[in-house]
XYZ file of C-alpha atoms in Angstrom:
209
model
C 96.387 74.222 142.528
C 92.904 73.991 141.040
C 90.815 70.830 140.927
C 88.079 70.338 138.323
C 85.488 67.995 139.814
C 82.078 66.492 139.054
C 80.222 65.367 142.160
C 78.145 62.717 140.330
C 80.865 60.877 138.383
C 83.106 58.057 139.654
C 86.487 59.102 138.261
C 86.460 62.574 139.830
C 85.401 60.938 143.090
C 88.551 58.820 143.026
C 90.716 61.953 142.898
C 88.509 63.665 145.480
C 89.038 60.793 147.925
C 92.791 60.774 147.288
C 92.993 64.516 147.979
C 90.988 64.090 151.185
C 93.145 61.177 152.371
C 96.175 63.432 151.927
C 94.496 66.022 154.142
C 94.679 68.672 151.418
C 92.401 71.624 150.792
C 92.451 72.456 147.072
C 90.336 75.060 145.322
C 87.654 73.206 143.362
C 85.631 74.074 140.288
C 82.524 71.936 139.727
C 81.809 70.829 136.154
C 78.346 69.422 135.461
C 78.476 66.433 133.136
C 74.661 66.312 133.229
C 74.611 69.785 131.678
C 77.377 68.926 129.210
C 79.768 71.502 130.642
C 82.731 69.209 130.010
C 82.153 69.713 126.275
C 82.016 73.501 126.474
C 84.777 75.712 125.138
C 85.712 76.987 128.597
C 86.498 73.535 129.983
C 88.008 72.204 126.751
C 90.528 75.043 127.010
C 91.682 73.279 130.188
C 91.328 69.711 128.901
C 90.734 69.276 125.154
C 89.776 65.635 125.779
C 86.705 66.858 127.694
C 87.126 64.399 130.563
C 87.257 64.726 134.340
C 88.988 64.959 136.762
C 91.658 67.570 136.087
C 94.225 68.933 138.518
C 96.056 72.090 137.466
C 99.308 72.260 139.411
C 100.913 75.378 140.848
C 103.205 75.299 137.833
C 100.196 75.430 135.505
C 100.396 71.823 134.288
C 96.993 70.225 133.668
C 96.934 66.608 134.852
C 93.937 64.871 133.301
C 94.176 61.253 134.502
C 93.691 59.821 137.987
C 97.035 58.058 138.018
C 98.867 61.238 136.998
C 97.059 63.248 139.661
C 97.805 60.640 142.322
C 101.476 60.356 141.327
C 101.906 64.132 141.451
C 100.251 64.503 144.846
C 102.113 61.506 146.278
C 105.449 62.955 145.174
C 104.645 66.410 146.498
C 102.895 65.300 149.701
C 104.381 61.894 150.584
C 102.589 61.539 153.925
C 100.481 59.596 154.471
C 101.701 57.249 151.743
C 98.925 56.028 149.454
C 101.069 54.434 146.753
C 103.398 52.288 148.841
C 106.723 52.877 150.590
C 108.959 50.046 149.406
C 109.614 49.076 145.784
C 107.472 45.959 146.233
C 104.610 47.937 147.745
C 104.735 50.562 145.001
C 104.620 47.864 142.367
C 101.690 46.082 144.014
C 99.666 49.274 144.379
C 100.012 50.147 140.703
C 99.460 46.527 139.661
C 96.217 46.206 141.622
C 95.057 49.667 140.643
C 95.439 48.636 137.007
C 93.668 45.306 137.577
C 90.733 47.070 139.218
C 90.485 49.640 136.428
C 90.582 46.997 133.697
C 88.509 44.283 135.357
C 86.070 46.514 137.248
C 85.931 50.082 136.022
C 85.965 49.285 132.326
C 83.156 46.694 132.289
C 80.971 48.855 134.537
C 81.467 51.767 132.133
C 80.854 49.515 129.125
C 77.602 48.288 130.605
C 76.316 51.739 131.519
C 77.359 53.558 128.372
C 76.112 50.865 126.003
C 72.704 50.385 127.640
C 71.536 53.670 129.185
C 69.506 55.978 126.902
C 71.411 59.027 128.155
C 74.539 57.705 126.410
C 72.907 56.821 123.090
C 75.549 58.769 121.173
C 78.130 58.993 123.955
C 79.277 55.401 124.426
C 82.858 56.559 125.008
C 83.752 59.693 126.987
C 85.720 62.390 125.243
C 85.363 64.844 122.365
C 84.178 62.277 119.768
C 80.667 60.782 119.777
C 80.322 57.003 119.425
C 77.141 54.956 119.062
C 76.225 52.290 121.587
C 76.948 48.619 120.961
C 74.397 46.617 122.992
C 76.541 43.462 122.937
C 79.268 45.333 124.833
C 76.736 46.111 127.540
C 75.866 42.434 127.875
C 79.514 41.420 127.990
C 80.281 44.158 130.505
C 77.582 42.956 132.875
C 79.023 39.440 132.804
C 82.516 40.782 133.420
C 81.339 42.685 136.499
C 80.282 39.372 138.056
C 83.804 38.070 137.493
C 85.200 41.263 139.036
C 83.284 40.606 142.254
C 84.726 37.082 142.343
C 88.224 38.463 141.791
C 87.831 40.911 144.683
C 86.536 38.223 147.027
C 89.472 35.948 146.276
C 91.948 38.762 146.883
C 90.316 40.175 150.024
C 89.996 36.731 151.578
C 93.798 36.716 151.763
C 94.628 40.416 152.165
C 93.129 43.099 154.443
C 93.330 45.660 151.647
C 93.474 45.409 147.871
C 97.225 45.885 147.475
C 98.379 44.511 150.806
C 98.424 45.346 154.496
C 97.685 49.071 154.175
C 94.986 51.281 152.677
C 96.140 52.653 149.313
C 95.117 54.170 146.002
C 94.013 50.694 144.875
C 91.372 50.629 147.620
C 90.065 54.035 146.561
C 89.756 52.876 142.970
C 88.054 49.609 143.906
C 85.691 51.200 146.422
C 84.487 53.876 144.000
C 83.866 51.378 141.210
C 82.105 48.864 143.465
C 79.894 51.629 144.821
C 79.200 53.000 141.334
C 78.146 49.553 140.093
C 74.746 50.337 141.627
C 73.937 52.325 138.452
C 73.932 49.050 136.499
C 72.109 47.275 139.347
C 75.130 45.237 140.398
C 76.001 44.840 144.074
C 78.470 42.747 146.057
C 76.979 39.244 146.363
C 75.789 38.517 149.900
C 78.033 35.482 150.092
C 81.182 37.532 149.472
C 81.868 38.160 153.146
C 85.450 39.407 152.763
C 84.449 41.989 150.171
C 81.433 43.131 152.174
C 83.607 43.632 155.282
C 86.204 45.553 153.259
C 83.520 47.716 151.626
C 82.067 48.617 155.028
C 85.545 49.391 156.377
C 86.397 51.735 153.498
C 82.931 53.283 153.593
C 83.515 54.337 157.209
C 86.461 56.538 156.191
C 85.653 60.280 156.038
C 86.919 60.472 152.446
C 84.268 57.975 151.347
C 81.549 60.444 152.336
C 82.709 62.920 149.685
């Protein structure tokens, strides 16, 4: 296998943490988004959509989305389970992973890419350039506040995002909450359940990667 990573971006970090939690050592090739290497011909030969992460399997299949990478690794290396054991658990992990992506990851990305000068013509990742829409940045920032409320409500009743065990959903949520610092959003001090969860996940070795 070969893993295409970018040490500064949140989505590759999600896959990097998943790989580490599985205890795997996979050959890694670093792609610098800051230098625009994801848009170069060499990388686009691997992933024409010019996005990271990418996992190329032993069979030569290029998996270009976090959920595809996680599903492949979970099927091939089922222990420790990170996507649930029972049908209910599997459903909850994917449900919460989707909620976190839509309610957390998307508005954080909208805020950053529609407000930061570095993304003036790159408001959406991929091979096509799109101009910023400032109103989307404003809406995104408001949605991030709601995301923190959503997490607090959930974590006040559950030790982890999807249930009793650490899973893919926690990786996704942790990376996005941590990355929210780039838009100057942090967990509110009154959100005690979320703060305790964030500290607990942050103590895991994978979170240091």
